[in-house]
């Protein structure tokens, strides 16, 4: 399963990295909110059909609907709209590179809310190095107040990308803490999340003129297949599978790959410029991912001594038992 998780890790990075060029193409015809709406709609339709045929969706799961709503907002609605808006204001390669900030927010959120995942010096260095690479790509010292300037970056576009990165970064930790314990299938979870997000966009989006995107076959295919079926439907099946298998912070490392993919696509397909500093940044990001993946670890069982009655029986304590043991020791020390 670990091998499958890492294969899914790479595939998801490639799929998400290609999303930026598709959003950039669509932004020439329709508004960012319309892009996000069509994206979730095109992803949800095949997803729900497949889930129903596999009998993966159940009415009893709706007792967890509050969690599905939070994930629909964090990992889909806010995330998709902010990235579509940011991409419309930036070069597609720059937008993709800025998405590499996602693990930083996942890292900080995990430190605050997850007790079973702890950093090491290697993981801290990896996150710092990866984020430094993103900063080199974004070049905040060249930010231009308007649209994309000569060698500059739109302030508004950068802000939207940061909002999107923060939203999806937090979603990794929320999924690990509240969604993974539900033990629902990735297909069911993706269906609920994307379905709720589709409903949110349907209520909030003005669809006037949305058909203009279908005037260009290339753009229409990129939106429907690239952003919808692959970038939304398939992507979130992979997303939940990776979070469940690798943990929140390790899984969030997948978001280091899209900047590299987006840069490559921007250079090859539309001739966006690349500088030597961008190459240095790519190396920093890749090495940062490597350090983060090998450095993050769970809290070892040996950090908490078992209570006297459990010693010598050759068994490991469950997380709940370890916590109870710790509480007993704390109370004893105070006494």
CSV table of C-alpha atoms in Angstrom, one decimal:
chain,number,residue,atom,x,y,z
A,1,UNK,CA,0.0,0.0,0.0
A,2,UNK,CA,2.9,2.4,0.7
A,3,UNK,CA,4.2,1.9,-2.9
A,4,UNK,CA,0.7,2.6,-4.2
A,5,UNK,CA,0.5,5.7,-2.0
A,6,UNK,CA,3.8,7.1,-3.4
A,7,UNK,CA,2.7,6.3,-7.0
A,8,UNK,CA,-0.5,8.2,-6.3
A,9,UNK,CA,1.6,11.0,-4.8
A,10,UNK,CA,3.5,11.5,-8.1
A,11,UNK,CA,0.4,11.2,-10.2
A,12,UNK,CA,-1.5,13.7,-8.1
A,13,UNK,CA,1.4,16.2,-8.3
A,14,UNK,CA,1.4,15.9,-12.1
A,15,UNK,CA,-2.4,16.3,-12.4
A,16,UNK,CA,-2.5,19.3,-10.0
A,17,UNK,CA,0.5,20.9,-11.8
A,18,UNK,CA,-1.3,20.8,-15.2
A,19,UNK,CA,-4.4,22.6,-13.7
A,20,UNK,CA,-2.8,26.0,-13.9
A,21,UNK,CA,-2.5,26.1,-17.7
A,22,UNK,CA,-6.1,25.0,-18.1
A,23,UNK,CA,-7.3,27.7,-15.7
A,24,UNK,CA,-5.3,30.3,-17.6
A,25,UNK,CA,-6.9,29.3,-20.9
A,26,UNK,CA,-10.4,29.3,-19.4
A,27,UNK,CA,-9.8,32.8,-17.8
A,28,UNK,CA,-9.7,34.3,-21.3
A,29,UNK,CA,-13.4,33.4,-21.7
A,30,UNK,CA,-15.1,33.2,-18.4
A,31,UNK,CA,-14.8,34.5,-14.8
A,32,UNK,CA,-12.8,32.7,-12.1
A,33,UNK,CA,-15.9,31.7,-10.1
A,34,UNK,CA,-17.4,30.3,-13.2
A,35,UNK,CA,-14.2,28.3,-13.9
A,36,UNK,CA,-14.4,26.9,-10.4
A,37,UNK,CA,-18.1,26.0,-10.7
A,38,UNK,CA,-17.6,24.2,-14.1
A,39,UNK,CA,-14.6,22.4,-12.7
A,40,UNK,CA,-16.4,20.9,-9.7
A,41,UNK,CA,-19.5,20.2,-11.8
A,42,UNK,CA,-17.5,18.3,-14.5
A,43,UNK,CA,-15.7,16.4,-11.7
A,44,UNK,CA,-18.7,15.6,-9.7
A,45,UNK,CA,-20.9,14.1,-12.5
A,46,UNK,CA,-18.7,11.1,-13.4
A,47,UNK,CA,-17.6,10.8,-9.8
A,48,UNK,CA,-21.1,10.3,-8.4
A,49,UNK,CA,-22.1,7.9,-11.2
A,50,UNK,CA,-19.0,5.8,-10.5
A,51,UNK,CA,-19.6,5.9,-6.7
A,52,UNK,CA,-23.3,4.9,-7.1
A,53,UNK,CA,-22.4,2.0,-9.4
A,54,UNK,CA,-19.8,0.8,-6.8
A,55,UNK,CA,-22.3,1.3,-4.0
A,56,UNK,CA,-19.9,3.5,-2.1
A,57,UNK,CA,-22.4,6.2,-1.1
A,58,UNK,CA,-24.8,5.7,1.8
A,59,UNK,CA,-27.4,7.8,3.5
A,60,UNK,CA,-26.0,6.8,6.9
A,61,UNK,CA,-22.8,8.7,6.1
A,62,UNK,CA,-24.7,12.0,6.3
A,63,UNK,CA,-24.4,11.9,10.1
A,64,UNK,CA,-20.9,13.3,9.3
A,65,UNK,CA,-22.1,15.9,6.9
A,66,UNK,CA,-20.6,18.8,9.0
A,67,UNK,CA,-17.2,17.4,8.3
A,68,UNK,CA,-17.9,17.1,4.6
A,69,UNK,CA,-19.1,20.7,4.5
A,70,UNK,CA,-15.8,21.9,6.1
A,71,UNK,CA,-13.8,19.9,3.6
A,72,UNK,CA,-15.9,21.1,0.7
A,73,UNK,CA,-15.0,24.7,1.8
A,74,UNK,CA,-11.4,24.2,2.7
A,75,UNK,CA,-10.3,21.7,0.0
A,76,UNK,CA,-12.6,22.7,-2.9
A,77,UNK,CA,-14.7,25.9,-2.8
A,78,UNK,CA,-12.3,28.4,-1.3
A,79,UNK,CA,-9.2,26.7,-2.8
A,80,UNK,CA,-10.5,26.4,-6.3
A,81,UNK,CA,-11.9,30.0,-6.5
A,82,UNK,CA,-8.8,31.6,-5.0
A,83,UNK,CA,-6.5,29.6,-7.3
A,84,UNK,CA,-8.6,30.4,-10.4
A,85,UNK,CA,-8.6,34.1,-9.5
A,86,UNK,CA,-4.9,34.1,-8.8
A,87,UNK,CA,-4.0,32.3,-12.0
A,88,UNK,CA,-6.1,34.8,-14.0
A,89,UNK,CA,-3.8,37.6,-12.7
A,90,UNK,CA,-0.5,35.8,-13.0
A,91,UNK,CA,1.6,33.8,-15.5
A,92,UNK,CA,0.4,30.2,-15.2
A,93,UNK,CA,4.0,29.0,-14.2
A,94,UNK,CA,4.2,31.7,-11.5
A,95,UNK,CA,0.7,30.7,-10.1
A,96,UNK,CA,1.7,27.0,-10.1
A,97,UNK,CA,5.0,27.8,-8.3
A,98,UNK,CA,3.2,29.8,-5.6
A,99,UNK,CA,1.0,26.8,-4.9
A,100,UNK,CA,4.1,25.3,-3.3
A,101,UNK,CA,3.4,27.3,-0.2
A,102,UNK,CA,0.7,24.8,0.7
A,103,UNK,CA,2.9,22.4,2.8
A,104,UNK,CA,4.1,25.4,4.9
A,105,UNK,CA,0.5,26.0,6.1
A,106,UNK,CA,-0.1,22.3,6.5
A,107,UNK,CA,3.1,22.0,8.6
A,108,UNK,CA,2.2,24.9,10.9
A,109,UNK,CA,-1.4,23.6,11.3
A,110,UNK,CA,-0.2,20.1,12.1
A,111,UNK,CA,2.1,21.4,14.8
A,112,UNK,CA,-0.8,23.1,16.4
A,113,UNK,CA,-3.5,20.4,16.1
A,114,UNK,CA,-1.9,17.0,15.6
A,115,UNK,CA,-0.2,15.2,18.5
A,116,UNK,CA,0.6,12.0,16.6
A,117,UNK,CA,2.8,13.7,14.0
A,118,UNK,CA,6.0,15.5,15.1
A,119,UNK,CA,8.8,17.2,13.2
A,120,UNK,CA,12.5,16.4,13.3
A,121,UNK,CA,15.4,18.6,12.4
A,122,UNK,CA,15.4,17.1,8.9
A,123,UNK,CA,11.7,17.9,8.3
A,124,UNK,CA,12.0,21.4,9.6
A,125,UNK,CA,15.0,22.0,7.2
A,126,UNK,CA,13.0,20.4,4.4
A,127,UNK,CA,10.1,22.7,4.9
A,128,UNK,CA,12.3,25.8,5.2
A,129,UNK,CA,14.3,24.9,2.1
A,130,UNK,CA,11.1,24.1,0.0
A,131,UNK,CA,9.5,27.4,1.1
A,132,UNK,CA,12.7,29.2,0.2
A,133,UNK,CA,12.5,27.8,-3.3
A,134,UNK,CA,8.9,29.0,-3.6
A,135,UNK,CA,10.0,32.5,-2.5
A,136,UNK,CA,12.8,32.5,-5.1
A,137,UNK,CA,10.2,31.7,-7.7
A,138,UNK,CA,7.7,34.2,-6.6
A,139,UNK,CA,10.3,37.0,-6.2
A,140,UNK,CA,8.3,39.2,-3.8
A,141,UNK,CA,10.9,41.9,-4.0
A,142,UNK,CA,9.7,42.4,-7.7
A,143,UNK,CA,6.0,42.6,-7.0
A,144,UNK,CA,4.1,45.0,-9.1
A,145,UNK,CA,0.9,46.7,-7.9
A,146,UNK,CA,-0.9,46.1,-11.1
A,147,UNK,CA,-1.2,43.1,-13.4
A,148,UNK,CA,1.8,41.1,-14.4
A,149,UNK,CA,4.6,43.7,-14.9
A,150,UNK,CA,8.0,43.5,-16.5
A,151,UNK,CA,9.6,40.9,-14.3
A,152,UNK,CA,7.0,41.6,-11.6
A,153,UNK,CA,4.1,39.8,-10.0
A,154,UNK,CA,0.6,41.0,-9.3
A,155,UNK,CA,0.0,41.7,-5.6
A,156,UNK,CA,-3.7,40.7,-5.9
A,157,UNK,CA,-2.8,37.5,-7.8
A,158,UNK,CA,-0.2,36.6,-5.2
A,159,UNK,CA,-2.7,37.3,-2.3
A,160,UNK,CA,-5.3,35.0,-3.9
A,161,UNK,CA,-2.7,32.2,-4.3
A,162,UNK,CA,-1.8,32.5,-0.6
A,163,UNK,CA,-5.4,32.3,0.5
A,164,UNK,CA,-5.9,29.2,-1.6
A,165,UNK,CA,-2.7,27.6,-0.3
A,166,UNK,CA,-3.7,28.4,3.3
A,167,UNK,CA,-7.1,26.8,2.7
A,168,UNK,CA,-6.0,23.6,1.2
A,169,UNK,CA,-3.0,23.4,3.6
A,170,UNK,CA,-5.4,23.4,6.6
A,171,UNK,CA,-7.6,20.8,4.8
A,172,UNK,CA,-4.8,18.2,4.9
A,173,UNK,CA,-4.7,18.4,8.7
A,174,UNK,CA,-8.5,18.5,9.1
A,175,UNK,CA,-8.8,15.4,6.9
A,176,UNK,CA,-6.2,13.6,9.0
A,177,UNK,CA,-7.8,14.5,12.3
A,178,UNK,CA,-11.5,14.2,11.5
A,179,UNK,CA,-12.0,12.5,8.1
A,180,UNK,CA,-9.5,9.6,8.1
A,181,UNK,CA,-10.9,8.2,11.4
A,182,UNK,CA,-14.3,7.8,9.8
A,183,UNK,CA,-12.8,4.9,7.7
A,184,UNK,CA,-14.9,5.8,4.7
A,185,UNK,CA,-13.7,5.0,1.2
A,186,UNK,CA,-11.8,7.7,-0.8
A,187,UNK,CA,-14.4,7.4,-3.5
A,188,UNK,CA,-17.3,8.1,-1.0
A,189,UNK,CA,-15.4,11.0,0.7
A,190,UNK,CA,-14.6,12.6,-2.7
A,191,UNK,CA,-18.2,12.3,-3.8
A,192,UNK,CA,-19.6,14.0,-0.7
A,193,UNK,CA,-17.0,16.7,-0.7
A,194,UNK,CA,-17.3,17.6,-4.4
A,195,UNK,CA,-21.1,17.3,-4.3
A,196,UNK,CA,-21.4,19.8,-1.5
A,197,UNK,CA,-18.9,22.1,-3.2
A,198,UNK,CA,-20.9,21.9,-6.4
A,199,UNK,CA,-24.1,22.9,-4.6
A,200,UNK,CA,-22.3,25.8,-3.0
A,201,UNK,CA,-21.1,27.1,-6.3
A,202,UNK,CA,-24.5,26.5,-8.0
A,203,UNK,CA,-26.1,28.8,-5.4
A,204,UNK,CA,-23.4,31.5,-5.5
A,205,UNK,CA,-22.4,31.7,-9.2
A,206,UNK,CA,-23.8,33.8,-12.0
A,207,UNK,CA,-23.6,31.6,-15.1
A,208,UNK,CA,-24.3,34.4,-17.6
A,209,UNK,CA,-22.0,33.9,-20.6
A,210,UNK,CA,-20.5,30.7,-19.2
A,211,UNK,CA,-21.0,29.0,-22.6
A,212,UNK,CA,-18.3,31.1,-24.1
A,213,UNK,CA,-15.6,28.7,-22.9
A,214,UNK,CA,-16.9,26.0,-25.2
A,215,UNK,CA,-16.2,28.2,-28.3
A,216,UNK,CA,-12.6,27.0,-28.1
A,217,UNK,CA,-12.3,23.2,-28.2
A,218,UNK,CA,-8.8,23.2,-26.6
A,219,UNK,CA,-10.0,25.3,-23.7
A,220,UNK,CA,-13.2,23.3,-23.3
A,221,UNK,CA,-11.3,19.9,-23.2
A,222,UNK,CA,-8.8,21.4,-20.7
A,223,UNK,CA,-11.6,22.6,-18.4
A,224,UNK,CA,-13.9,19.5,-18.6
A,225,UNK,CA,-11.3,16.7,-18.7
A,226,UNK,CA,-8.2,18.4,-17.3
A,227,UNK,CA,-9.7,20.4,-14.5
A,228,UNK,CA,-13.0,18.5,-14.0
A,229,UNK,CA,-12.6,14.7,-14.5
A,230,UNK,CA,-8.8,14.5,-13.7
A,231,UNK,CA,-8.1,17.6,-11.6
A,232,UNK,CA,-11.1,17.2,-9.4
A,233,UNK,CA,-12.7,13.8,-9.6
A,234,UNK,CA,-9.6,11.6,-9.8
A,235,UNK,CA,-7.5,14.0,-7.8
A,236,UNK,CA,-9.5,13.8,-4.6
A,237,UNK,CA,-9.7,10.0,-4.7
A,238,UNK,CA,-5.9,10.1,-4.7
A,239,UNK,CA,-5.9,12.9,-2.1
A,240,UNK,CA,-7.8,11.0,0.5
A,241,UNK,CA,-5.9,7.8,-0.2
A,242,UNK,CA,-2.5,9.6,0.3
A,243,UNK,CA,-3.6,11.3,3.5
A,244,UNK,CA,-4.8,8.0,5.0
A,245,UNK,CA,-1.6,6.1,4.0
A,246,UNK,CA,1.1,8.7,4.6
A,247,UNK,CA,-0.3,11.2,7.2
A,248,UNK,CA,-1.2,14.9,6.8
A,249,UNK,CA,2.2,16.5,6.6
A,250,UNK,CA,3.8,13.8,4.4
A,251,UNK,CA,0.8,13.9,2.1
A,252,UNK,CA,0.9,17.7,1.8
A,253,UNK,CA,4.4,17.3,0.3
A,254,UNK,CA,2.6,16.4,-2.9
A,255,UNK,CA,2.0,20.1,-3.3
A,256,UNK,CA,5.7,20.7,-3.9
A,257,UNK,CA,5.4,18.9,-7.3
A,258,UNK,CA,2.8,21.1,-9.1
A,259,UNK,CA,5.2,24.1,-9.1
A,260,UNK,CA,7.7,22.1,-11.1
A,261,UNK,CA,5.1,20.7,-13.4
A,262,UNK,CA,3.5,24.1,-13.9
A,263,UNK,CA,6.9,25.7,-14.8
A,264,UNK,CA,7.6,22.9,-17.3
A,265,UNK,CA,4.2,23.3,-19.0
A,266,UNK,CA,4.5,27.1,-19.0
A,267,UNK,CA,7.9,27.0,-20.7
A,268,UNK,CA,7.0,24.2,-23.3
A,269,UNK,CA,3.4,25.1,-24.2
A,270,UNK,CA,3.2,28.8,-24.1
A,271,UNK,CA,6.8,30.0,-24.0
A,272,UNK,CA,6.9,31.6,-20.6
A,273,UNK,CA,10.4,32.8,-19.7
A,274,UNK,CA,12.6,30.9,-17.2
A,275,UNK,CA,15.6,32.3,-15.4
A,276,UNK,CA,18.6,30.6,-13.8
A,277,UNK,CA,17.1,31.5,-10.4
A,278,UNK,CA,14.1,29.4,-11.3
A,279,UNK,CA,16.3,26.4,-11.8
A,280,UNK,CA,17.9,26.9,-8.4
A,281,UNK,CA,14.5,27.2,-6.9
A,282,UNK,CA,13.4,23.9,-8.4
A,283,UNK,CA,16.4,22.1,-6.9
A,284,UNK,CA,15.6,23.7,-3.5
A,285,UNK,CA,12.0,22.5,-3.7
A,286,UNK,CA,12.8,19.0,-4.7
A,287,UNK,CA,15.4,18.6,-2.0
A,288,UNK,CA,13.1,20.1,0.5
A,289,UNK,CA,10.4,17.5,-0.4
A,290,UNK,CA,13.0,14.8,0.1
A,291,UNK,CA,14.0,16.0,3.5
A,292,UNK,CA,10.4,16.5,4.6
A,293,UNK,CA,9.4,13.0,3.5
A,294,UNK,CA,12.2,11.3,5.3
A,295,UNK,CA,12.2,13.6,8.4
A,296,UNK,CA,8.6,13.6,9.5
A,297,UNK,CA,7.8,10.9,12.1
A,298,UNK,CA,5.1,9.8,14.5
A,299,UNK,CA,5.6,10.1,18.2
A,300,UNK,CA,7.5,7.0,19.3
A,301,UNK,CA,5.9,4.6,21.7
A,302,UNK,CA,8.9,4.7,23.9
A,303,UNK,CA,8.3,8.4,24.8
A,304,UNK,CA,5.6,7.3,27.2
A,305,UNK,CA,6.2,4.6,29.8
A,306,UNK,CA,3.5,2.0,30.2
A,307,UNK,CA,1.7,1.7,33.5
A,308,UNK,CA,3.1,-1.0,35.9
A,309,UNK,CA,0.4,-3.5,35.1
A,310,UNK,CA,1.3,-3.5,31.4
A,311,UNK,CA,5.1,-3.9,31.7
A,312,UNK,CA,6.7,-7.1,30.8
A,313,UNK,CA,3.7,-8.3,28.7
A,314,UNK,CA,5.4,-7.6,25.4
A,315,UNK,CA,2.6,-5.5,23.9
A,316,UNK,CA,2.4,-1.9,22.6
A,317,UNK,CA,-0.2,0.5,23.9
A,318,UNK,CA,-2.8,2.1,21.8
A,319,UNK,CA,-2.8,5.9,21.4
A,320,UNK,CA,-5.6,6.2,23.9
A,321,UNK,CA,-3.9,4.0,26.4
A,322,UNK,CA,-0.6,5.9,26.0
A,323,UNK,CA,-2.4,9.1,26.7
A,324,UNK,CA,-4.1,7.6,29.8
A,325,UNK,CA,-0.7,6.4,30.9
A,326,UNK,CA,0.8,9.9,30.5
A,327,UNK,CA,-2.0,11.5,32.5
A,328,UNK,CA,-1.5,9.0,35.3
A,329,UNK,CA,2.2,9.8,35.4
A,330,UNK,CA,1.5,13.6,35.4
A,331,UNK,CA,-1.0,13.2,38.3
A,332,UNK,CA,1.5,11.0,40.2
A,333,UNK,CA,4.3,13.5,39.8
A,334,UNK,CA,2.0,16.3,41.1
A,335,UNK,CA,1.0,14.2,44.1
